[in-house]
Coordinates of C-alpha atoms in Angstrom, one line a residue:
M70 CA 4.7 -17.7 22.0
N71 CA 2.0 -20.2 20.9
Y72 CA 2.4 -20.6 16.9
Q73 CA -0.3 -23.1 17.0
D74 CA -2.9 -20.1 17.8
P75 CA -4.8 -19.5 14.4
E76 CA -5.3 -15.8 15.2
L77 CA -1.6 -15.3 16.1
L78 CA -0.3 -17.2 13.1
E79 CA -2.6 -15.1 10.7
H80 CA -1.2 -12.0 12.3
L81 CA 2.3 -13.0 11.9
A82 CA 1.9 -14.1 8.5
A83 CA 0.1 -11.0 7.4
E84 CA 2.9 -8.9 8.8
Y85 CA 5.5 -10.9 7.4
V86 CA 4.1 -10.6 3.9
L87 CA 3.5 -6.9 4.4
G88 CA 7.1 -6.5 5.3
T89 CA 6.4 -5.1 8.7
L90 CA 7.8 -8.1 10.7
R91 CA 11.4 -7.1 11.1
G92 CA 14.5 -8.0 12.8
Q93 CA 14.9 -11.2 15.1
A94 CA 11.1 -11.8 15.0
R95 CA 11.4 -12.0 11.1
R96 CA 14.3 -14.2 11.2
R97 CA 12.5 -16.7 13.6
F98 CA 9.5 -16.7 11.7
E99 CA 11.5 -17.6 8.5
R100 CA 12.9 -20.5 10.5
L101 CA 9.4 -21.7 11.5
Q102 CA 8.2 -21.7 8.1
M103 CA 11.3 -24.2 7.2
E104 CA 9.7 -26.5 10.1
S105 CA 6.0 -26.1 9.7
L106 CA 3.6 -26.6 6.5
T107 CA 0.8 -25.0 8.4
V108 CA 3.0 -21.7 8.8
R109 CA 4.1 -22.0 5.0
Q110 CA 0.4 -22.3 3.9
A111 CA -0.6 -19.4 6.1
V112 CA 2.1 -17.2 4.4
W113 CA 1.1 -18.4 0.9
A114 CA -2.5 -17.5 1.5
W115 CA -1.5 -13.9 2.5
E116 CA 0.7 -13.7 -0.5
Q117 CA -2.2 -14.7 -2.6
R118 CA -4.4 -11.9 -1.1
L119 CA -1.9 -9.1 -1.4
C120 CA -0.2 -9.9 -4.7
P121 CA -3.2 -8.4 -6.8
I122 CA -3.1 -5.4 -4.6
A123 CA 0.8 -5.0 -5.3
E124 CA 0.2 -5.4 -9.1
A125 CA -2.5 -2.7 -9.0
I126 CA -0.1 0.0 -7.6
D127 CA 1.0 2.0 -10.6
D128 CA 4.8 2.3 -11.1
E129 CA 6.7 5.6 -9.8
P130 CA 9.1 6.4 -12.6
P131 CA 12.4 8.5 -11.2
P132 CA 12.5 12.2 -12.4
A133 CA 13.9 12.5 -15.8
H134 CA 16.7 14.8 -14.7
L135 CA 18.0 12.3 -12.3
W136 CA 20.8 10.6 -14.4
H137 CA 22.1 14.0 -15.6
T138 CA 22.4 15.0 -11.8
I139 CA 24.1 11.7 -11.1
Q140 CA 26.7 12.4 -13.8
Q141 CA 27.4 15.9 -12.6
R142 CA 28.0 14.7 -9.1
T143 CA 30.2 11.9 -9.9
H144 CA 32.0 13.5 -12.8
P145 CA 32.1 17.3 -11.8
Q146 CA 34.8 17.8 -14.3
D147 CA 32.5 17.1 -17.1
T148 CA 29.5 19.6 -16.0
D149 CA 30.3 21.8 -19.0
T150 CA 30.2 18.8 -21.6
A151 CA 26.9 17.4 -22.9
V152 CA 26.2 14.1 -21.6
T153 CA 24.4 11.7 -23.9
S154 CA 22.3 8.8 -22.6
R155 CA 24.8 6.4 -24.1
G156 CA 27.8 8.0 -22.6
L157 CA 27.7 6.7 -19.1
W158 CA 26.8 3.1 -20.0
H159 CA 29.4 3.1 -22.7
A160 CA 32.0 4.2 -20.0
L161 CA 30.8 1.5 -17.6
W162 CA 31.3 -1.1 -20.3
L163 CA 34.9 -0.1 -21.0
W164 CA 36.2 0.1 -17.3
R165 CA 37.6 -3.3 -16.4
S166 CA 39.4 -2.5 -13.0
W167 CA 38.3 -2.7 -9.5
G168 CA 38.2 1.0 -9.6
A169 CA 35.2 0.6 -11.9
V170 CA 33.4 -1.4 -9.4
A171 CA 33.8 1.3 -6.9
T172 CA 32.4 4.0 -9.5
V173 CA 29.4 1.8 -10.1
A174 CA 28.7 1.5 -6.4
A175 CA 29.1 5.3 -6.0
V176 CA 26.6 5.7 -8.9
I177 CA 24.0 3.6 -7.2
L178 CA 24.6 5.1 -3.9
S179 CA 24.2 8.6 -5.5
W180 CA 20.8 7.6 -7.1
V181 CA 19.7 6.4 -3.5
L182 CA 20.8 9.6 -1.9
L183 CA 19.4 11.8 -4.4
T184 CA 15.9 10.2 -4.5
T185 CA 15.9 10.5 -0.7
F186 CA 17.1 14.3 -0.5
Q187 CA 15.1 15.4 -3.5
A188 CA 11.9 14.3 -2.0
Q189 CA 9.8 16.8 -0.3
A190 CA 10.5 17.9 3.2
P191 CA 9.4 15.2 5.8
V192 CA 5.6 15.3 6.6
N193 CA 3.9 13.7 9.3
H194 CA 2.0 10.6 8.2
E195 CA -0.6 8.3 9.8
P196 CA -1.3 5.5 7.4
Y197 CA -4.1 3.1 7.6
M198 CA -5.4 0.3 5.5
A199 CA -8.3 -2.0 5.1
V200 CA -8.9 -4.7 2.4
F201 CA -12.3 -6.1 1.6
N202 CA -12.2 -9.8 0.4
D203 CA -15.0 -11.9 -1.1
A204 CA -15.8 -15.2 0.0
Q205 CA -12.8 -16.7 -1.8
A206 CA -10.5 -14.5 -0.1
Q207 CA -9.9 -12.3 -3.2
P208 CA -9.5 -8.7 -2.7
L209 CA -12.6 -6.5 -3.9
W210 CA -11.4 -3.2 -2.6
V211 CA -8.2 -1.6 -1.0
I212 CA -8.8 1.2 1.2
S213 CA -5.8 3.5 2.3
S214 CA -5.9 6.4 4.2
D215 CA -3.6 9.0 5.7
L216 CA -5.3 10.4 8.7
A217 CA -2.6 13.2 9.2
T218 CA -3.4 14.6 5.8
G219 CA -7.2 13.4 5.7
Q220 CA -6.6 11.8 2.3
L221 CA -8.8 8.6 1.8
S222 CA -7.9 6.6 -1.5
I223 CA -9.9 3.7 -2.8
R224 CA -9.0 1.2 -5.3
A225 CA -11.5 -1.4 -6.7
V226 CA -9.4 -4.5 -7.5
N227 CA -12.2 -7.2 -8.5
A228 CA -15.3 -5.4 -7.6
E229 CA -18.1 -5.3 -10.2
A230 CA -21.4 -3.5 -10.1
A231 CA -23.8 -4.7 -7.3
A232 CA -26.9 -4.7 -9.4
V233 CA -29.0 -2.4 -11.8
D234 CA -29.8 0.8 -9.9
K235 CA -27.7 -0.3 -7.0
A236 CA -24.4 0.9 -5.5
F237 CA -21.9 -0.2 -2.8
E238 CA -21.5 2.3 -0.1
L239 CA -18.7 2.5 2.5
W240 CA -19.2 2.9 6.1
M241 CA -17.1 3.6 9.2
L242 CA -18.1 1.7 12.2
P243 CA -17.7 3.7 15.4
N244 CA -16.2 2.0 18.4
D245 CA -18.9 3.3 20.7
G246 CA -21.7 1.4 18.9
S247 CA -23.3 4.5 17.5
A248 CA -24.7 4.6 14.0
P249 CA -22.3 3.9 11.1
R250 CA -21.1 7.1 9.3
S251 CA -20.8 6.9 5.5
L252 CA -17.6 7.6 3.7
G253 CA -19.2 7.6 0.4
L254 CA -19.9 5.3 -2.7
L255 CA -17.2 2.8 -3.8
P256 CA -15.8 2.6 -7.2
I257 CA -16.0 -0.5 -9.4
N258 CA -14.2 -2.2 -12.3
G259 CA -10.8 -1.4 -11.5
E260 CA -11.5 2.3 -10.8
K261 CA -9.7 4.8 -8.3
Q262 CA -11.1 7.6 -6.2
S263 CA -9.6 10.0 -3.6
T264 CA -11.3 12.2 -1.2
T265 CA -10.5 14.5 1.7
L266 CA -12.1 13.6 4.9
A267 CA -13.2 16.5 7.4
S268 CA -11.3 16.8 10.6
P269 CA -14.3 15.5 12.9
L270 CA -14.7 12.3 10.8
L271 CA -10.8 11.7 11.0
D272 CA -10.9 11.9 14.6
R273 CA -13.7 9.0 14.8
L274 CA -11.9 7.3 12.2
R275 CA -8.8 6.8 14.3
S276 CA -10.9 4.9 17.1
A277 CA -13.2 3.0 14.6
S278 CA -13.8 -0.6 15.1
G279 CA -13.8 -1.2 11.4
L280 CA -15.2 -0.5 8.0
A281 CA -18.4 -2.1 6.4
V282 CA -20.0 -2.1 2.8
S283 CA -23.6 -2.2 2.1
I284 CA -25.8 -2.3 -1.1
E285 CA -27.7 0.9 -1.5
P286 CA -29.7 2.7 -4.1
A287 CA -27.6 4.1 -7.1
G288 CA -27.2 7.5 -5.4
G289 CA -26.5 6.2 -2.0
S290 CA -28.4 5.7 1.2
P291 CA -31.2 8.3 1.7
T292 CA -31.2 8.1 5.4
N293 CA -27.4 8.5 6.1
V294 CA -27.5 5.1 7.6
P295 CA -27.2 1.6 5.6
T296 CA -30.7 0.7 4.4
G297 CA -29.5 -2.4 2.4
P298 CA -27.6 -5.4 3.3
V299 CA -24.1 -5.1 4.8
V300 CA -22.3 -7.5 2.6
Y301 CA -18.7 -6.9 3.6
Q302 CA -16.6 -5.9 6.7
A303 CA -12.9 -5.3 7.4
P304 CA -10.8 -4.0 10.0
L305 CA -8.9 -0.8 9.7
I306 CA -5.3 -1.4 10.2
A307 CA -2.7 1.1 11.5
L308 CA 0.5 0.7 9.4

């Protein structure tokens, strides 16, 4: 494998930072970082691009009843006794033996298992993502879509208004070279929006060559094709 190929290096660095490069390939790439400044710079560049995206994702708190459920499963003899929020941690502080270590491990394992099994029944997912960057490689919009459910989510990371009486419009670029299809206006100033795409549009999105952004009148293109300049393009990546 030619790691000097810039396109290959970009692809591997992106996968490494996203966490999709796994197993032996990931370990081999980590060794390569120790040997090559160019590889480390490629990884650093992707970290700079994706860190703002990670920071933009809201935290997902665990369910309020989770600790009570863990207490019931790890100490079933106490199910009829009121459990205070201090009780578990006070007990952990007092335990000094190796048995305490095992108990803590059991609590942690129970939390992992509970958060897994209390989730909804498995659903088929078909996630895709696109990131539009500016000239300084800073993310403007993060587009995520689950084509199995038809959900399209858009988050404006650093995007500001195009101009007075203007708007940014998102387009799908069909791989057959036909006219772009509008996916709606884009949010700005840190806003989010989510829409559900119709089935025919989903089928075309699966094979699209990418996405694009144009500057249009405030209400969007009046002709269902871009009328203003196309200012950004990005590939649609299957995750």
